[in-house]
Tab-separated table of C-alpha atoms and ligand atoms in Angstrom:
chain	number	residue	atom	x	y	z
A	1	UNK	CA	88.827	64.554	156.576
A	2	UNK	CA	86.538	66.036	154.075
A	3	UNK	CA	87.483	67.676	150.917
A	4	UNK	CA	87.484	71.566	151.463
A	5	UNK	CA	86.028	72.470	148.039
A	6	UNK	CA	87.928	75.730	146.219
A	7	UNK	CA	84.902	77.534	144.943
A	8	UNK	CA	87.343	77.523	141.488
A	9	UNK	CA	85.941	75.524	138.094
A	10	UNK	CA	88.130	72.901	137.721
A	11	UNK	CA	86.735	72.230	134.755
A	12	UNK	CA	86.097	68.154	134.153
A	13	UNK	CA	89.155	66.802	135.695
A	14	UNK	CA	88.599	63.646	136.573
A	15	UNK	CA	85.752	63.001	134.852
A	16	UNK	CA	84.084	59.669	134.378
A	17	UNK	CA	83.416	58.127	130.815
A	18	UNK	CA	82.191	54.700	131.622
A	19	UNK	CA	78.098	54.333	131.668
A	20	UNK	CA	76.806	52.311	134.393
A	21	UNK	CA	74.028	50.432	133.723
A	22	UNK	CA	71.238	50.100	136.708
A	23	UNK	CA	69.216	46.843	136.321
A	24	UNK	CA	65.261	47.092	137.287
A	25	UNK	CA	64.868	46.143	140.506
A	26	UNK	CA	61.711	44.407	142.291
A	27	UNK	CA	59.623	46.854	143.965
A	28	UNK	CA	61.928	50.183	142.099
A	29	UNK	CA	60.078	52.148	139.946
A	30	UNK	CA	60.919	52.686	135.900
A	31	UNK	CA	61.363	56.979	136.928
A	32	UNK	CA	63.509	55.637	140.160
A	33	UNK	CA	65.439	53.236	138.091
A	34	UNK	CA	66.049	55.985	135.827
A	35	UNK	CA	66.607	58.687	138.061
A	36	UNK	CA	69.689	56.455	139.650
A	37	UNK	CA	71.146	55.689	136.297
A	38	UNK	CA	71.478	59.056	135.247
A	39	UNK	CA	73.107	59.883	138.455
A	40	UNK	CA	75.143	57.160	138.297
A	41	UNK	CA	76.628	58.065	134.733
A	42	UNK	CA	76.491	62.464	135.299
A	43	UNK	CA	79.782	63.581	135.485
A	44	UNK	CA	79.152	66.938	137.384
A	45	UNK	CA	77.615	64.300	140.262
A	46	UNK	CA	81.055	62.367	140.207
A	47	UNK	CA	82.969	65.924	140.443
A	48	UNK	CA	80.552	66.821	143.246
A	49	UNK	CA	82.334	63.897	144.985
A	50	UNK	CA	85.708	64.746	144.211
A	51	UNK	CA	86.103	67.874	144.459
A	52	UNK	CA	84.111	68.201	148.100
A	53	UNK	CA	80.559	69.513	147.787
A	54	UNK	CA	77.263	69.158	148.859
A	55	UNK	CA	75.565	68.897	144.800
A	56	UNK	CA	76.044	68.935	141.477
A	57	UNK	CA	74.269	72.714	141.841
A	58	UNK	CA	77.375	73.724	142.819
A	59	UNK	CA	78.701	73.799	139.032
A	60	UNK	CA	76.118	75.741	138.351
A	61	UNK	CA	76.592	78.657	140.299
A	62	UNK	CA	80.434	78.570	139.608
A	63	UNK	CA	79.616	78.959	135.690
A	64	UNK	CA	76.872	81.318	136.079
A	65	UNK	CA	79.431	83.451	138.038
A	66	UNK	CA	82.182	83.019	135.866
A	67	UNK	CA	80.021	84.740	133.033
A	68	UNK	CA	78.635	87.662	134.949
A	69	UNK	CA	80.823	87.676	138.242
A	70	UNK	CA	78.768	89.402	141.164
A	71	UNK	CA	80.626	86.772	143.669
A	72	UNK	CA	83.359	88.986	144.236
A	73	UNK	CA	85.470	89.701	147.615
A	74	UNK	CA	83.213	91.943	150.450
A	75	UNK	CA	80.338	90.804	148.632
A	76	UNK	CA	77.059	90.648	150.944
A	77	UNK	CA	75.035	87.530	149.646
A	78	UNK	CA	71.570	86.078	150.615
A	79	UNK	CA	71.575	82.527	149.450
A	80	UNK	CA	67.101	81.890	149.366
A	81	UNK	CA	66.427	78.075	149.377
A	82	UNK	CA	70.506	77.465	149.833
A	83	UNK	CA	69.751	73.071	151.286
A	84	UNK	CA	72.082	70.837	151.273
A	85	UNK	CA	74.680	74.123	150.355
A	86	UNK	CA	76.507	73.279	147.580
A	87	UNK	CA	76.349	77.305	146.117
A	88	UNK	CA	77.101	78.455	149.749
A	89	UNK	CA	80.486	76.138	149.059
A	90	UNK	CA	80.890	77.985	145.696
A	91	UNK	CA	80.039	81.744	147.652
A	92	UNK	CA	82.513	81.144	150.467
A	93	UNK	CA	86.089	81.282	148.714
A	94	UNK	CA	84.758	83.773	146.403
A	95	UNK	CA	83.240	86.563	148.641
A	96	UNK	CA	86.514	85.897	150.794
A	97	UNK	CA	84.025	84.899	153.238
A	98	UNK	CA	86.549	83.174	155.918
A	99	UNK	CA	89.116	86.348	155.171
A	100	UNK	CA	91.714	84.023	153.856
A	101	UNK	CA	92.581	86.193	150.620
A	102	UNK	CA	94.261	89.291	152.554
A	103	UNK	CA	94.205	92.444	151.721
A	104	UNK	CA	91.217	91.335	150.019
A	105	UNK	CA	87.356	92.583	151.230
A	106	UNK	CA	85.508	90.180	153.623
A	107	UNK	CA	82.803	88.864	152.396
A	108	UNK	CA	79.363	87.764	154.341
A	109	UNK	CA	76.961	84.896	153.650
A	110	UNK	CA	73.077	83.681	154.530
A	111	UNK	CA	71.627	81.036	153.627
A	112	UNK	CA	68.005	79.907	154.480
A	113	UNK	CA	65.995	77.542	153.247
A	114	UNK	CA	63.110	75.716	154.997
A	115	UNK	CA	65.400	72.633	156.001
A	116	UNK	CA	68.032	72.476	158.292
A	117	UNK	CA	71.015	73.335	156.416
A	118	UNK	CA	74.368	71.303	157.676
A	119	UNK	CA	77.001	74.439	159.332
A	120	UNK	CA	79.521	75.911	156.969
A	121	UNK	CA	82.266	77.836	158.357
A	122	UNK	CA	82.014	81.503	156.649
A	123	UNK	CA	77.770	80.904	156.635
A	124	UNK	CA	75.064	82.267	158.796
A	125	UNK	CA	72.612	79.254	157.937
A	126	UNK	CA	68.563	80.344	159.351
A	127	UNK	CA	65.762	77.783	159.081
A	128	UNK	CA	63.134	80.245	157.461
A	129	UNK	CA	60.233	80.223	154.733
A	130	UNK	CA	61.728	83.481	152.561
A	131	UNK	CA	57.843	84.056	151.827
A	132	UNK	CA	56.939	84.210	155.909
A	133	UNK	CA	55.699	87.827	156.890
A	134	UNK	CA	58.472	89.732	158.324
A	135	UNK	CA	60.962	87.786	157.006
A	136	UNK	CA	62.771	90.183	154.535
A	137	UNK	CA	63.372	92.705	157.936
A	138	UNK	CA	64.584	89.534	159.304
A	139	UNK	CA	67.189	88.952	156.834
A	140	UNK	CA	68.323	92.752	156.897
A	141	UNK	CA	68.774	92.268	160.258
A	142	UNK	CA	70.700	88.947	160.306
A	143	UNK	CA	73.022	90.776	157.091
A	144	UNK	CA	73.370	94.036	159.060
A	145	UNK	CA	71.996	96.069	156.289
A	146	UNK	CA	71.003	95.224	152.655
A	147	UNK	CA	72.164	93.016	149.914
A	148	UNK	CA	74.925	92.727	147.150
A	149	UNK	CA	73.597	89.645	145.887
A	150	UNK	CA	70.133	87.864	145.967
A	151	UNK	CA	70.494	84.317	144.935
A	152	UNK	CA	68.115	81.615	144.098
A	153	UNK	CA	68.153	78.068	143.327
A	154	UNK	CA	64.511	77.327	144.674
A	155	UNK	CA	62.304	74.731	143.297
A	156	UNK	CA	58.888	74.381	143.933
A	157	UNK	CA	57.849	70.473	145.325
A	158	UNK	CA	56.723	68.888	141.834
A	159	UNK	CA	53.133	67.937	141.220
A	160	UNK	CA	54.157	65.557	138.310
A	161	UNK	CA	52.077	67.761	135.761
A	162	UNK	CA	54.088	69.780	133.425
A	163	UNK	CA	51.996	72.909	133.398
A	164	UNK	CA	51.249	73.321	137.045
A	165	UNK	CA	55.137	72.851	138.137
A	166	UNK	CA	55.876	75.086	135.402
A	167	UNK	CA	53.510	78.303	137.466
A	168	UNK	CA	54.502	77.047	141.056
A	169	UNK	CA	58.330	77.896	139.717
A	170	UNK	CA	57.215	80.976	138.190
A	171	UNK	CA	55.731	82.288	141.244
A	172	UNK	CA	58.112	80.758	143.475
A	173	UNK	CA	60.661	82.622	141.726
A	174	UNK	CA	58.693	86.582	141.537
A	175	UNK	CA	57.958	85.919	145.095
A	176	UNK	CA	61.967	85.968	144.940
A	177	UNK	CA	62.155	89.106	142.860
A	178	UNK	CA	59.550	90.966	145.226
A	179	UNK	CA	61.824	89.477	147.971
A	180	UNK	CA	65.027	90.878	146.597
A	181	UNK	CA	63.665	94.364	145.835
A	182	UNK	CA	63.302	94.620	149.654
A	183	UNK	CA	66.842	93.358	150.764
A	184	UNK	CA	69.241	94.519	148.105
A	185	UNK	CA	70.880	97.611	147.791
A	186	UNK	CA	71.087	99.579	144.839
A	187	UNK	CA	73.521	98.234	141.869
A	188	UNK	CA	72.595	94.961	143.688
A	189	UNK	CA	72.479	91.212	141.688
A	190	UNK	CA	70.092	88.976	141.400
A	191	UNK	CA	70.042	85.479	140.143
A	192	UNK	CA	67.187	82.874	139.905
A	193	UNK	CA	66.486	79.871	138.365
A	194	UNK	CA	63.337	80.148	135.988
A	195	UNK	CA	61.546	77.814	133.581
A	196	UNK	CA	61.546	78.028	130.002
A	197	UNK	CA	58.059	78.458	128.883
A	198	UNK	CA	54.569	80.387	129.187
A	199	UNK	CA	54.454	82.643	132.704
A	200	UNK	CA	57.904	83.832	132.239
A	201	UNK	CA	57.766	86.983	129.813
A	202	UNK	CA	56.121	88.409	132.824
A	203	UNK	CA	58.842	88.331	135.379
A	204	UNK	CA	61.209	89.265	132.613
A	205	UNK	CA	58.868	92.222	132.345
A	206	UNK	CA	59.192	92.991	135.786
A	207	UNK	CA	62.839	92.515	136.383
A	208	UNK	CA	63.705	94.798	133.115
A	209	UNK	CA	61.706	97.245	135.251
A	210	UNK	CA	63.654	96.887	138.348
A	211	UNK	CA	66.835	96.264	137.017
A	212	UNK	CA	69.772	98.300	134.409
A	213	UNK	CA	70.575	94.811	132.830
A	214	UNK	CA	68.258	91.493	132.591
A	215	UNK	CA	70.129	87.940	130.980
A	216	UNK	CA	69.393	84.320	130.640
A	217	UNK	CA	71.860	81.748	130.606
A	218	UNK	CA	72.228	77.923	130.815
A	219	UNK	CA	75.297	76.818	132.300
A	220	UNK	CA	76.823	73.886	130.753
A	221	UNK	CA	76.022	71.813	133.927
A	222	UNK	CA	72.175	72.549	133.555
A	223	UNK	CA	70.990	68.915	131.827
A	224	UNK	CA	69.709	69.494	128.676
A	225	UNK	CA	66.673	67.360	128.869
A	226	UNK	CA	65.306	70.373	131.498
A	227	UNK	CA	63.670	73.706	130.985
A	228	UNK	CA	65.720	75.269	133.861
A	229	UNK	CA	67.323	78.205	133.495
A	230	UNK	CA	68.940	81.204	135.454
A	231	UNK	CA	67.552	84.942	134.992
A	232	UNK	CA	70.467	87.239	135.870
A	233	UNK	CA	69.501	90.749	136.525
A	234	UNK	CA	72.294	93.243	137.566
A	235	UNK	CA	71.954	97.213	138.078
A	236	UNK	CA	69.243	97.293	141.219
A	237	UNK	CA	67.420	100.407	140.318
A	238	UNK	CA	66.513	100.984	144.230
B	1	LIG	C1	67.359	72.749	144.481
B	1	LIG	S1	67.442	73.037	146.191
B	1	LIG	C2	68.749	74.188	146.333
B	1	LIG	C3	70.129	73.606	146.117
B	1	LIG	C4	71.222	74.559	146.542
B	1	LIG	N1	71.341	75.668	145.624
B	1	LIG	C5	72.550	73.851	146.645
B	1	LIG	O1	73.464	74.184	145.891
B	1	LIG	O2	72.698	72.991	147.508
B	1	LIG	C6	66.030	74.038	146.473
B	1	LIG	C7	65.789	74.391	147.926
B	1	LIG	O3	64.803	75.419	147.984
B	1	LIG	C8	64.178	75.315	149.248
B	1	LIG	N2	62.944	76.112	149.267
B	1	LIG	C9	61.825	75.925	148.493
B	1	LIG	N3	60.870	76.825	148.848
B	1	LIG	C10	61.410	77.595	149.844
B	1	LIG	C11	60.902	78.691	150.633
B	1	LIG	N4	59.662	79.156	150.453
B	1	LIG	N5	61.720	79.250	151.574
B	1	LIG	C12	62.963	78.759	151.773
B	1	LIG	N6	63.490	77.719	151.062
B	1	LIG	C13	62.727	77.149	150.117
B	1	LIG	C14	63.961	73.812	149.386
B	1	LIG	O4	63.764	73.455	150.746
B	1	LIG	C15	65.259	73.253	148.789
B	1	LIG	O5	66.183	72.920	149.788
């Protein structure tokens, strides 16, 4: 049976110090070759596997909440671009989703995300394009009222060049904000991973507007080598 992750950092048990070596293969790229080494040798990846869930994104979301804790129990969370559902894994156990903590709030989850999303018990998983008209009334509708908690771990498809990924993330992401000013209710959270660089003062702009507190953090399981990071913006103005 499959691991039932605990939504708790467990904090590197386990973890793997040996570095596997991939040879080049006929007909595998030097990025694929690459790509697979790195996984290969990433200890949040072998923790993923351990410990139950769907991604190494999962660590993520379980630092980011340690810091600033909006995942709490009777929370109302909309998880935007939430495939294969590693933060849903994270959510469940913390919003007391399933209503195992008693005498504790229940918590309630949804996830879309343009793929199909595999079920999770304590999740109301839609196939949906956050960015289709209608489709914040949707997600009212589907939460039975507004928000606690608008997440996002969306990425944009990459285009290989720097600059243009870098703008498709940045409006990916105020498409998210403008999203989350519709569907969260006031003293809401929201949390979305930005890009370091150029367009970003803008949203920052825009959130500091919207919101009573704006941070940036980089969880420890971020990789260095990338410009990600997560805008956390807490005190929804209404
Ligand atoms: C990095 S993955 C999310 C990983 C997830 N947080 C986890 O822990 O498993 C980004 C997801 O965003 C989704 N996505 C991108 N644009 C979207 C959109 N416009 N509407 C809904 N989902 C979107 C993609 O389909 C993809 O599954």
């Amino acid at each position: 049976m499959a691991k039932k992750p605990s939504g708790k950092n467990t904090s590197g048990r386990g973890l793997r110090d040996l570095t596997v070596k991939v040879k080049t293969a006929r007909g595998r790229r030097l990025s694929s070759t690459r790509w697979l080494q790195r996984q290969l040798n990433d200890p949040y990846v072998t923790r993923a596997k351990a410990e139950g869930y769907r991604g190494r994104a999962a660590f993520k979301i379980m630092e980011i909440d340690d810091k600033y804790r909006f995942l709490v129990p009777g929370a109302r969370v909309v998880d935007l671009g939430c495939a294969p559902g590693g933060w849903l894994q994270v959510a469940v156990p913390r919003v007391n989703a399933l209503g195992e903590k008693s005498g504790k709030k229940v918590g309630t989850i949804l996830g879309i995300d343009l793929q199909e999303v595999e079920p999770l018990a304590g999740c109301d998983l839609h196939q949906l394009d956050f960015m289709d008209e209608g489709a914040d009334e949707k997600v009212k509708e589907w939460l039975g009222g507004k928000a606690d908690v608008v997440m996002s771990d969306m990425a944009a498809s990459s285009s290989g060049h720097k600059q243009t990924d870098h703008l498709r993330i940045m409006s990916l992401c105020e498409a998210a904000a403008y999203f989350a000013f519709d569907v969260l209710e006031e003293g809401g959270t929201f949390v979305a991973k930005v890009l370091a660089g150029g367009a970003e003062g803008e949203l920052q702009k825009l959130l500091k507007q919207k919101f009573t507190k704006v941070a940036n953090y980089k969880p420890p399981s971020s990789r260095s080598d990338s410009s990600e990071k997560f805008v956390v913006a807490s005190g929804f103005r209404g």
